[in-house]
PDB file of C-alpha atoms in Angstrom:
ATOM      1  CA  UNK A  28       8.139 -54.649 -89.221  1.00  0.00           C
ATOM      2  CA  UNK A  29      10.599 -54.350 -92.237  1.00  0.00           C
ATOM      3  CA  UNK A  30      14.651 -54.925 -91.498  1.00  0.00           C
ATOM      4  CA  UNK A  31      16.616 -51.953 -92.761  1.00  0.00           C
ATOM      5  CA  UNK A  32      20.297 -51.681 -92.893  1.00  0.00           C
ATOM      6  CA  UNK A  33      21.388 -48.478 -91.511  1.00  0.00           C
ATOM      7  CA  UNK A  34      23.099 -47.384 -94.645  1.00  0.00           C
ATOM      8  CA  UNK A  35      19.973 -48.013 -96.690  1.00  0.00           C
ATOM      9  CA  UNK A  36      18.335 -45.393 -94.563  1.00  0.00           C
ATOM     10  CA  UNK A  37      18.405 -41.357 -94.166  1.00  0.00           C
ATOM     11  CA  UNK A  38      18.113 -39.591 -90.814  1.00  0.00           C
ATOM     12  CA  UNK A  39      15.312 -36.520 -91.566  1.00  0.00           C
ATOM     13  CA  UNK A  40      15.287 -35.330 -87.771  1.00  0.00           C
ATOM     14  CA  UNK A  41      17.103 -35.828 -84.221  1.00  0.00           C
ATOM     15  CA  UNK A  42      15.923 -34.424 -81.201  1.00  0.00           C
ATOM     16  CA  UNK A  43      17.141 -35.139 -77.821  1.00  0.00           C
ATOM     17  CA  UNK A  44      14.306 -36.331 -75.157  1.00  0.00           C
ATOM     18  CA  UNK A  45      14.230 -33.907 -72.719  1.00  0.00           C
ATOM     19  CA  UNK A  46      15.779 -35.674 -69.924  1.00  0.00           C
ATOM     20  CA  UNK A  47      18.925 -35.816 -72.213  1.00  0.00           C
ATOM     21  CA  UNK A  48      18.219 -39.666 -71.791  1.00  0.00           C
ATOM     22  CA  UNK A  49      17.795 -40.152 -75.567  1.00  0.00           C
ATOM     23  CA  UNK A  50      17.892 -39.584 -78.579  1.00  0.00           C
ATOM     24  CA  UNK A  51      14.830 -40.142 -81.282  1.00  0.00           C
ATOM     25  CA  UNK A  52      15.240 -40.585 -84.601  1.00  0.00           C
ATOM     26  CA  UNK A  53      13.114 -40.049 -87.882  1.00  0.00           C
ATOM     27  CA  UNK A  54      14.448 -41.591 -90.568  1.00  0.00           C
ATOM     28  CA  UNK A  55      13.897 -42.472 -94.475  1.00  0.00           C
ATOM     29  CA  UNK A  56      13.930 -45.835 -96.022  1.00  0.00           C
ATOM     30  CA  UNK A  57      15.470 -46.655 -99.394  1.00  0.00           C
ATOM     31  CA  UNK A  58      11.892 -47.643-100.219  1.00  0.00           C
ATOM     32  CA  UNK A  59      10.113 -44.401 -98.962  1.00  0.00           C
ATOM     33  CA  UNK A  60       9.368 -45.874 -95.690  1.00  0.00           C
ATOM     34  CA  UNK A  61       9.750 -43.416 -92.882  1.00  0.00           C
ATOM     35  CA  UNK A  62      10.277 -44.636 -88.984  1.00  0.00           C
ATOM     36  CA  UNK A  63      11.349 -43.804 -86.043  1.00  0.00           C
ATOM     37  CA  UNK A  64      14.124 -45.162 -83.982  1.00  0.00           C
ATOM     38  CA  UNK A  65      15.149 -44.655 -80.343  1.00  0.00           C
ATOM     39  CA  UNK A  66      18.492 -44.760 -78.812  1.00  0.00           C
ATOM     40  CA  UNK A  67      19.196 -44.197 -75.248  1.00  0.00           C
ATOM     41  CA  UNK A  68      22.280 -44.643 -73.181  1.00  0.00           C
ATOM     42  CA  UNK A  69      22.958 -48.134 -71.560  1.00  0.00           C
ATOM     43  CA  UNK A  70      23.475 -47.356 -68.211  1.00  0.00           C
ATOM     44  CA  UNK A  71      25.099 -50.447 -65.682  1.00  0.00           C
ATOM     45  CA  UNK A  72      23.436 -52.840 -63.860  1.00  0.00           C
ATOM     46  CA  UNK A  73      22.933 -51.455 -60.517  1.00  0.00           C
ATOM     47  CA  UNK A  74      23.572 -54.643 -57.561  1.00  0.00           C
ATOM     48  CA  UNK A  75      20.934 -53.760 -54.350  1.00  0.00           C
ATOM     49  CA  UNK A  76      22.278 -55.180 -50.920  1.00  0.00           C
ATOM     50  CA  UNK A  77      18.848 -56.333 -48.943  1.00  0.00           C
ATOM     51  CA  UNK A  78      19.046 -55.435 -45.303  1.00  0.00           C
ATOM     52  CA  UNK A  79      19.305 -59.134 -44.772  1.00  0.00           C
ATOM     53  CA  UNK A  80      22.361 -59.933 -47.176  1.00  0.00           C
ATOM     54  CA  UNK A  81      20.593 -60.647 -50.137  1.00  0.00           C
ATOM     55  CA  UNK A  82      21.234 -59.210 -53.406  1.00  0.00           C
ATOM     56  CA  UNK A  83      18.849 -58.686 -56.256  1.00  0.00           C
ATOM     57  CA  UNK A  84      19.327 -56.151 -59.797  1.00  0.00           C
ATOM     58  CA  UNK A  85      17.693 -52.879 -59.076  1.00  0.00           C
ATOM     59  CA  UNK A  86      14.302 -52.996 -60.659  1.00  0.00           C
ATOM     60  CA  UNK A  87      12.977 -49.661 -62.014  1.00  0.00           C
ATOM     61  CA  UNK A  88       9.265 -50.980 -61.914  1.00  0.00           C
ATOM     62  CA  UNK A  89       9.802 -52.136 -58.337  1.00  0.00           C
ATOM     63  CA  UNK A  90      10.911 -48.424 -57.029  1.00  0.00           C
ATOM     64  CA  UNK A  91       8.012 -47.098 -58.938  1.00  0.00           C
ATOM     65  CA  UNK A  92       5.317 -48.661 -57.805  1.00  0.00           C
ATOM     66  CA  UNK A  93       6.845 -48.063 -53.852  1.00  0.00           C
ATOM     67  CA  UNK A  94       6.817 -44.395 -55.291  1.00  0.00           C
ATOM     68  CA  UNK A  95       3.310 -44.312 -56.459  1.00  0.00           C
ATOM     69  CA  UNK A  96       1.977 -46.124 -53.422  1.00  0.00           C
ATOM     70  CA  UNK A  97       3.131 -42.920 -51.332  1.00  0.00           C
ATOM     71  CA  UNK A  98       2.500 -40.022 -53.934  1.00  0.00           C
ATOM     72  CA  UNK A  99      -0.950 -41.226 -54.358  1.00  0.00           C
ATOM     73  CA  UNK A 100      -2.715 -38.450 -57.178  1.00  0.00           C
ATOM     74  CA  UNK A 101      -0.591 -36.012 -55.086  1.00  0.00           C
ATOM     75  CA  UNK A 102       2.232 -36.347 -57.799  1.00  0.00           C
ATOM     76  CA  UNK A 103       1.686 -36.473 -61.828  1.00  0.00           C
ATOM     77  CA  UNK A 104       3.342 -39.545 -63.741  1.00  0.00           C
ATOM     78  CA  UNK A 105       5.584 -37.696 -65.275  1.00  0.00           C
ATOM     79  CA  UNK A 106       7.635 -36.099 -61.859  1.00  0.00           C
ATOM     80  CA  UNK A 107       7.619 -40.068 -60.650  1.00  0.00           C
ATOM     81  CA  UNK A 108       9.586 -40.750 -63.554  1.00  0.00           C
ATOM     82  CA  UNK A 109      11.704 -37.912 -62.774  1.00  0.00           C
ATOM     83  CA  UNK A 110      12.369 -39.119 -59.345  1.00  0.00           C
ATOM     84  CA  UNK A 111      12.827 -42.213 -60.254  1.00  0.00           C
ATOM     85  CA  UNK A 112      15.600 -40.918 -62.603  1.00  0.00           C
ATOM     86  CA  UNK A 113      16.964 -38.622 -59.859  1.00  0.00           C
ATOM     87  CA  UNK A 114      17.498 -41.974 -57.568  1.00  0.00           C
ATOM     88  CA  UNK A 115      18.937 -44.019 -60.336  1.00  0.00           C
ATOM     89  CA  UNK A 116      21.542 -41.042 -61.417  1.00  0.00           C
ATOM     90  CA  UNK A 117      22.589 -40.255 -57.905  1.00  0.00           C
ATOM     91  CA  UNK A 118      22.738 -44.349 -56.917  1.00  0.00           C
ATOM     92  CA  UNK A 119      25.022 -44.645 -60.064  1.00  0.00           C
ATOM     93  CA  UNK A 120      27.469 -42.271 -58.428  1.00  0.00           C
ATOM     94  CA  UNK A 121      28.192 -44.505 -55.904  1.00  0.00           C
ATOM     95  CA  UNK A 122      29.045 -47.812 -57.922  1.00  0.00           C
ATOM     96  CA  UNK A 123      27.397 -50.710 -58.646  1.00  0.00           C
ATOM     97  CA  UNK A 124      26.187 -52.466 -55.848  1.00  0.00           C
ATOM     98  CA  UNK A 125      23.776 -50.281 -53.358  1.00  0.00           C
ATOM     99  CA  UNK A 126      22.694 -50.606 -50.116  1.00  0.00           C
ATOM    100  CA  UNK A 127      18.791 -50.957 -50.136  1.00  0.00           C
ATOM    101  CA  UNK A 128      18.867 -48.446 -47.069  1.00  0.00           C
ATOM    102  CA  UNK A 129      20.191 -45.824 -49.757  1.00  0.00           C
ATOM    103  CA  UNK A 130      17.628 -45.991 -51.881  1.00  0.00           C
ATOM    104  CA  UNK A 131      15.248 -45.407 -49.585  1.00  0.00           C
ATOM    105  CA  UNK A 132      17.105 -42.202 -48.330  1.00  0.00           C
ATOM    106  CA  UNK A 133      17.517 -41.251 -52.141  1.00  0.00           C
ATOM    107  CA  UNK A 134      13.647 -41.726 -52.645  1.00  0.00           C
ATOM    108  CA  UNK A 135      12.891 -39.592 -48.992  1.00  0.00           C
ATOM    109  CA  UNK A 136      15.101 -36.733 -50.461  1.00  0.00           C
ATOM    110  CA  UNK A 137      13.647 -36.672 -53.703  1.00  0.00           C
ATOM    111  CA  UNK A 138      10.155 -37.018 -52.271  1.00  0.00           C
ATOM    112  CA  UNK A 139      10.485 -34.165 -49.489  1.00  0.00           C
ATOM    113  CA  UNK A 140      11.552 -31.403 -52.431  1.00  0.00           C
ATOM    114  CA  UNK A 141       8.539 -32.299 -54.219  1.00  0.00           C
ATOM    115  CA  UNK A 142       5.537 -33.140 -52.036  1.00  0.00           C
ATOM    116  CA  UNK A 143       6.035 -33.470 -47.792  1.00  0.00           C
ATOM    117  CA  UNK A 144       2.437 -35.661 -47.938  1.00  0.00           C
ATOM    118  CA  UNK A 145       3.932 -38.033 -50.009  1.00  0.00           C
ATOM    119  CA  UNK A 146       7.467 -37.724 -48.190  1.00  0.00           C
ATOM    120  CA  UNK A 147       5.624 -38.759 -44.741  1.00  0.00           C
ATOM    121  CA  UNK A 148       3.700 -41.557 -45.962  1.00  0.00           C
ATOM    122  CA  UNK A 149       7.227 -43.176 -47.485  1.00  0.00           C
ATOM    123  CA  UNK A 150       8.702 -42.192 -44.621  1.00  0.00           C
ATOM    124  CA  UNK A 151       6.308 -44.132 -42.176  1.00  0.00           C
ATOM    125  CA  UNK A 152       6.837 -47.353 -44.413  1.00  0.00           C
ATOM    126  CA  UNK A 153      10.843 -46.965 -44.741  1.00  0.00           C
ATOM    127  CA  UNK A 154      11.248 -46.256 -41.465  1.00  0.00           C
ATOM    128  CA  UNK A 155       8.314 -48.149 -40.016  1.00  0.00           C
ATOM    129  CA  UNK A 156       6.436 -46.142 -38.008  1.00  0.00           C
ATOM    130  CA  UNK A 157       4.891 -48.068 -34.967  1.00  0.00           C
ATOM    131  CA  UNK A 158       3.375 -45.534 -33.445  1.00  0.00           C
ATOM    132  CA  UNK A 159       1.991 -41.909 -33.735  1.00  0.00           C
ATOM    133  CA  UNK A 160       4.833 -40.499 -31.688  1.00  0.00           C
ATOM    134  CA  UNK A 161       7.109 -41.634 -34.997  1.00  0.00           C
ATOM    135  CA  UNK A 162       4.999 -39.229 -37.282  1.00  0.00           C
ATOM    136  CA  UNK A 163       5.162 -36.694 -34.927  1.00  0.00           C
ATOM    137  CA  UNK A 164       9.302 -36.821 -34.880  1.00  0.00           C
ATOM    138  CA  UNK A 165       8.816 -37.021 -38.894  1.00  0.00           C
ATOM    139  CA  UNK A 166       6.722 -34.071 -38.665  1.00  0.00           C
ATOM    140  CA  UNK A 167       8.913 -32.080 -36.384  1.00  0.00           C
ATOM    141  CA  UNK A 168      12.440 -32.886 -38.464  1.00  0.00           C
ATOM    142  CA  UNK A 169      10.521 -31.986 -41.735  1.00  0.00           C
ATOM    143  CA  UNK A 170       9.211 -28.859 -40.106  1.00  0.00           C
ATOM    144  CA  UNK A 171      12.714 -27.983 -39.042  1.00  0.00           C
ATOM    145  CA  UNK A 172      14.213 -28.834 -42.512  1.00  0.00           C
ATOM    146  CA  UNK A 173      11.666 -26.497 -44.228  1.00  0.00           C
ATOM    147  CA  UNK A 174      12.703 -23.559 -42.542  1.00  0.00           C
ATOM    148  CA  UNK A 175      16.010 -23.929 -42.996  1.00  0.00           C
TER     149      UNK A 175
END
């Protein structure tokens, strides 16, 4: 991979991603050398609280695979990273250092818009169902909330 110096190069094309998370770039080399280059917005290091004291750095990959483990095939790759977005946004709001319990309500609120399959079976691990009569309360509140 060559080093260029930004003012040896031309942009040909800039499109925002989507998400509006960031920003691609095609550029031109003095040399005739096209690439592409990525920018994307440094966001701050997000502190979790554990439920036991502890702290640790949020970890993207960490909520993602809790995420899958509950959508299952019910929910494409591309809407986990959307939730997963949704969480991070919405825990940024709220400062820097995040109760673990709020991600977990983030991730429930995200999860009962999208799929209520997936929403129950993250539901029964945040909230750790012991027994049947758990799902069934899950089941009735959900119920309730959909017919609101």
């Amino acid at each position: 991979m060559e080093n260029y110096k930004i003012d040896e190069t031309k942009v040909l094309e800039s499109r925002i991603s989507a998400d509006g998370q960031s920003i691609r770039r095609r550029r031109l080399a003095a040399d005739g050398t096209r690439f592409t280059t990525y920018e994307r917005v440094e966001k701050p290091e997000l502190v979790v609280i554990k439920s036991h004291g502890g702290q640790e750095y949020f970890d993207r990959d960490k909520l993602r695979r809790a995420i899958i483990r509950s959508v299952g095939k019910f929910v494409p790759d591309m809407q986990v990273e959307e939730i997963i977005n949704r969480v991070e946004n919405n825990l940024l709001r709220n400062g820097n250092k995040i109760p673990s319990r709020k991600i977990g309500e983030e991730v429930l609120s995200a999860l009962f818009d999208i799929n209520k399959v997936a929403y129950i079976r993250f539901a029964s691990v945040f909230h750790e169902f012991e027994t049947i009569d758990d799902f069934e309360e899950i089941l009735a509140r959900s119920k309730k909330e959909e017919t609101k």
